[in-house]
Amino acid sequence: MSASLLSAPFVDALARGEIVYQRCEDCGAAQRLARYACCACASRRLRWEPAEGTGTVFAVTVVSRAPGEEFRALAPYGLALVDLDEGARLMGHAPVDLRIDERVRVEVFALGERRLVRFRRVATR
């Protein structure tokens, strides 16, 4: 799988087992997707930063029918949008019973040659 020039830093970080996101050097806004310019101030001075790896579930869905053979063994599986504590939003695999507003931690897992994002619940006291 080849990454675009824009997403290459994210894909490269996944290969190392890390999560990164973009932050604007001018206004400090975290970007929700990889961008060429800041969504808040239009600055082109964006840098990639490491994420701590924790966040809150924003949205969830369950995929019952895999989009292809590679994902068939995972089905049914959850997908979640998570607001990282740093302000960026990230999508990844999740438990099928995950709920909105739950706290999670990001993991990187291998599926064949791919490195993908997965969320696990953070234990609460």
PDB file of N, CA and C in Angstrom, residues 32 55-62 78-83 89-96 98-102 104 119:
ATOM      1  N   ARG A  32      -7.817  17.735  12.022  1.00  0.00           N
ATOM      2  CA  ARG A  32      -8.576  16.492  12.132  1.00  0.00           C
ATOM      3  C   ARG A  32      -8.217  15.501  11.049  1.00  0.00           C
ATOM      4  N   GLY A  55      -7.976   9.161  24.118  1.00  0.00           N
ATOM      5  CA  GLY A  55      -9.010  10.060  23.642  1.00  0.00           C
ATOM      6  C   GLY A  55     -10.387   9.588  24.044  1.00  0.00           C
ATOM      7  N   THR A  56     -11.401  10.271  23.488  1.00  0.00           N
ATOM      8  CA  THR A  56     -12.803  10.022  23.794  1.00  0.00           C
ATOM      9  C   THR A  56     -13.551   9.692  22.511  1.00  0.00           C
ATOM     10  N   VAL A  57     -14.383   8.658  22.569  1.00  0.00           N
ATOM     11  CA  VAL A  57     -15.128   8.215  21.391  1.00  0.00           C
ATOM     12  C   VAL A  57     -16.144   9.286  20.992  1.00  0.00           C
ATOM     13  N   PHE A  58     -16.088   9.676  19.716  1.00  0.00           N
ATOM     14  CA  PHE A  58     -17.005  10.656  19.145  1.00  0.00           C
ATOM     15  C   PHE A  58     -18.161   9.966  18.417  1.00  0.00           C
ATOM     16  N   ALA A  59     -17.869   8.893  17.685  1.00  0.00           N
ATOM     17  CA  ALA A  59     -18.893   8.162  16.930  1.00  0.00           C
ATOM     18  C   ALA A  59     -18.435   6.724  16.740  1.00  0.00           C
ATOM     19  N   VAL A  60     -19.406   5.814  16.606  1.00  0.00           N
ATOM     20  CA  VAL A  60     -19.102   4.395  16.394  1.00  0.00           C
ATOM     21  C   VAL A  60     -20.085   3.785  15.402  1.00  0.00           C
ATOM     22  N   THR A  61     -19.635   2.731  14.751  1.00  0.00           N
ATOM     23  CA  THR A  61     -20.506   1.940  13.888  1.00  0.00           C
ATOM     24  C   THR A  61     -19.973   0.513  13.870  1.00  0.00           C
ATOM     25  N   VAL A  62     -20.800  -0.409  13.439  1.00  0.00           N
ATOM     26  CA  VAL A  62     -20.396  -1.808  13.309  1.00  0.00           C
ATOM     27  C   VAL A  62     -20.427  -2.190  11.835  1.00  0.00           C
ATOM     28  N   GLY A  78     -16.043  -3.226  14.867  1.00  0.00           N
ATOM     29  CA  GLY A  78     -16.440  -1.845  15.081  1.00  0.00           C
ATOM     30  C   GLY A  78     -15.445  -0.894  14.448  1.00  0.00           C
ATOM     31  N   LEU A  79     -15.933   0.260  14.067  1.00  0.00           N
ATOM     32  CA  LEU A  79     -15.103   1.389  13.664  1.00  0.00           C
ATOM     33  C   LEU A  79     -15.514   2.568  14.527  1.00  0.00           C
ATOM     34  N   ALA A  80     -14.540   3.339  14.956  1.00  0.00           N
ATOM     35  CA  ALA A  80     -14.824   4.485  15.816  1.00  0.00           C
ATOM     36  C   ALA A  80     -14.071   5.712  15.338  1.00  0.00           C
ATOM     37  N   LEU A  81     -14.696   6.860  15.526  1.00  0.00           N
ATOM     38  CA  LEU A  81     -14.022   8.148  15.415  1.00  0.00           C
ATOM     39  C   LEU A  81     -13.725   8.589  16.836  1.00  0.00           C
ATOM     40  N   VAL A  82     -12.464   8.901  17.090  1.00  0.00           N
ATOM     41  CA  VAL A  82     -12.038   9.265  18.442  1.00  0.00           C
ATOM     42  C   VAL A  82     -11.385  10.637  18.413  1.00  0.00           C
ATOM     43  N   ASP A  83     -11.817  11.494  19.334  1.00  0.00           N
ATOM     44  CA  ASP A  83     -11.159  12.781  19.524  1.00  0.00           C
ATOM     45  C   ASP A  83      -9.991  12.557  20.467  1.00  0.00           C
ATOM     46  N   ARG A  89      -8.732  14.264  15.413  1.00  0.00           N
ATOM     47  CA  ARG A  89      -9.711  13.172  15.361  1.00  0.00           C
ATOM     48  C   ARG A  89      -9.124  12.054  14.514  1.00  0.00           C
ATOM     49  N   LEU A  90      -9.337  10.812  14.956  1.00  0.00           N
ATOM     50  CA  LEU A  90      -8.740   9.652  14.318  1.00  0.00           C
ATOM     51  C   LEU A  90      -9.789   8.555  14.189  1.00  0.00           C
ATOM     52  N   MET A  91      -9.765   7.828  13.069  1.00  0.00           N
ATOM     53  CA  MET A  91     -10.665   6.694  12.880  1.00  0.00           C
ATOM     54  C   MET A  91      -9.879   5.401  12.994  1.00  0.00           C
ATOM     55  N   GLY A  92     -10.499   4.388  13.581  1.00  0.00           N
ATOM     56  CA  GLY A  92      -9.850   3.096  13.673  1.00  0.00           C
ATOM     57  C   GLY A  92     -10.814   2.000  14.082  1.00  0.00           C
ATOM     58  N   HIS A  93     -10.297   0.787  14.117  1.00  0.00           N
ATOM     59  CA  HIS A  93     -11.071  -0.375  14.544  1.00  0.00           C
ATOM     60  C   HIS A  93     -11.348  -0.279  16.042  1.00  0.00           C
ATOM     61  N   ALA A  94     -12.427  -0.932  16.468  1.00  0.00           N
ATOM     62  CA  ALA A  94     -12.840  -0.837  17.867  1.00  0.00           C
ATOM     63  C   ALA A  94     -13.711  -2.033  18.232  1.00  0.00           C
ATOM     64  N   PRO A  95     -13.860  -2.295  19.528  1.00  0.00           N
ATOM     65  CA  PRO A  95     -14.803  -3.343  19.938  1.00  0.00           C
ATOM     66  C   PRO A  95     -16.219  -3.002  19.448  1.00  0.00           C
ATOM     67  N   VAL A  96     -16.998  -4.015  19.100  1.00  0.00           N
ATOM     68  CA  VAL A  96     -18.335  -3.757  18.568  1.00  0.00           C
ATOM     69  C   VAL A  96     -19.278  -3.145  19.601  1.00  0.00           C
ATOM     70  N   LEU A  98     -18.362  -0.783  21.831  1.00  0.00           N
ATOM     71  CA  LEU A  98     -17.843   0.511  22.274  1.00  0.00           C
ATOM     72  C   LEU A  98     -18.942   1.560  22.162  1.00  0.00           C
ATOM     73  N   ARG A  99     -18.953   2.518  23.081  1.00  0.00           N
ATOM     74  CA  ARG A  99     -20.002   3.544  23.120  1.00  0.00           C
ATOM     75  C   ARG A  99     -19.414   4.945  23.028  1.00  0.00           C
ATOM     76  N   ILE A 100     -20.235   5.858  22.532  1.00  0.00           N
ATOM     77  CA  ILE A 100     -19.868   7.274  22.472  1.00  0.00           C
ATOM     78  C   ILE A 100     -19.539   7.757  23.885  1.00  0.00           C
ATOM     79  N   ASP A 101     -18.524   8.606  23.990  1.00  0.00           N
ATOM     80  CA  ASP A 101     -18.023   9.217  25.236  1.00  0.00           C
ATOM     81  C   ASP A 101     -17.152   8.292  26.080  1.00  0.00           C
ATOM     82  N   GLU A 102     -16.937   7.041  25.657  1.00  0.00           N
ATOM     83  CA  GLU A 102     -16.008   6.186  26.398  1.00  0.00           C
ATOM     84  C   GLU A 102     -14.578   6.640  26.146  1.00  0.00           C
ATOM     85  N   VAL A 104     -10.653   5.800  25.501  1.00  0.00           N
ATOM     86  CA  VAL A 104      -9.926   4.730  24.822  1.00  0.00           C
ATOM     87  C   VAL A 104      -8.452   5.064  24.701  1.00  0.00           C
ATOM     88  N   PHE A 119      -8.686   0.838  18.737  1.00  0.00           N
ATOM     89  CA  PHE A 119      -8.914   1.475  20.033  1.00  0.00           C
ATOM     90  C   PHE A 119      -9.312   0.427  21.065  1.00  0.00           C
TER      91      PHE A 119
END
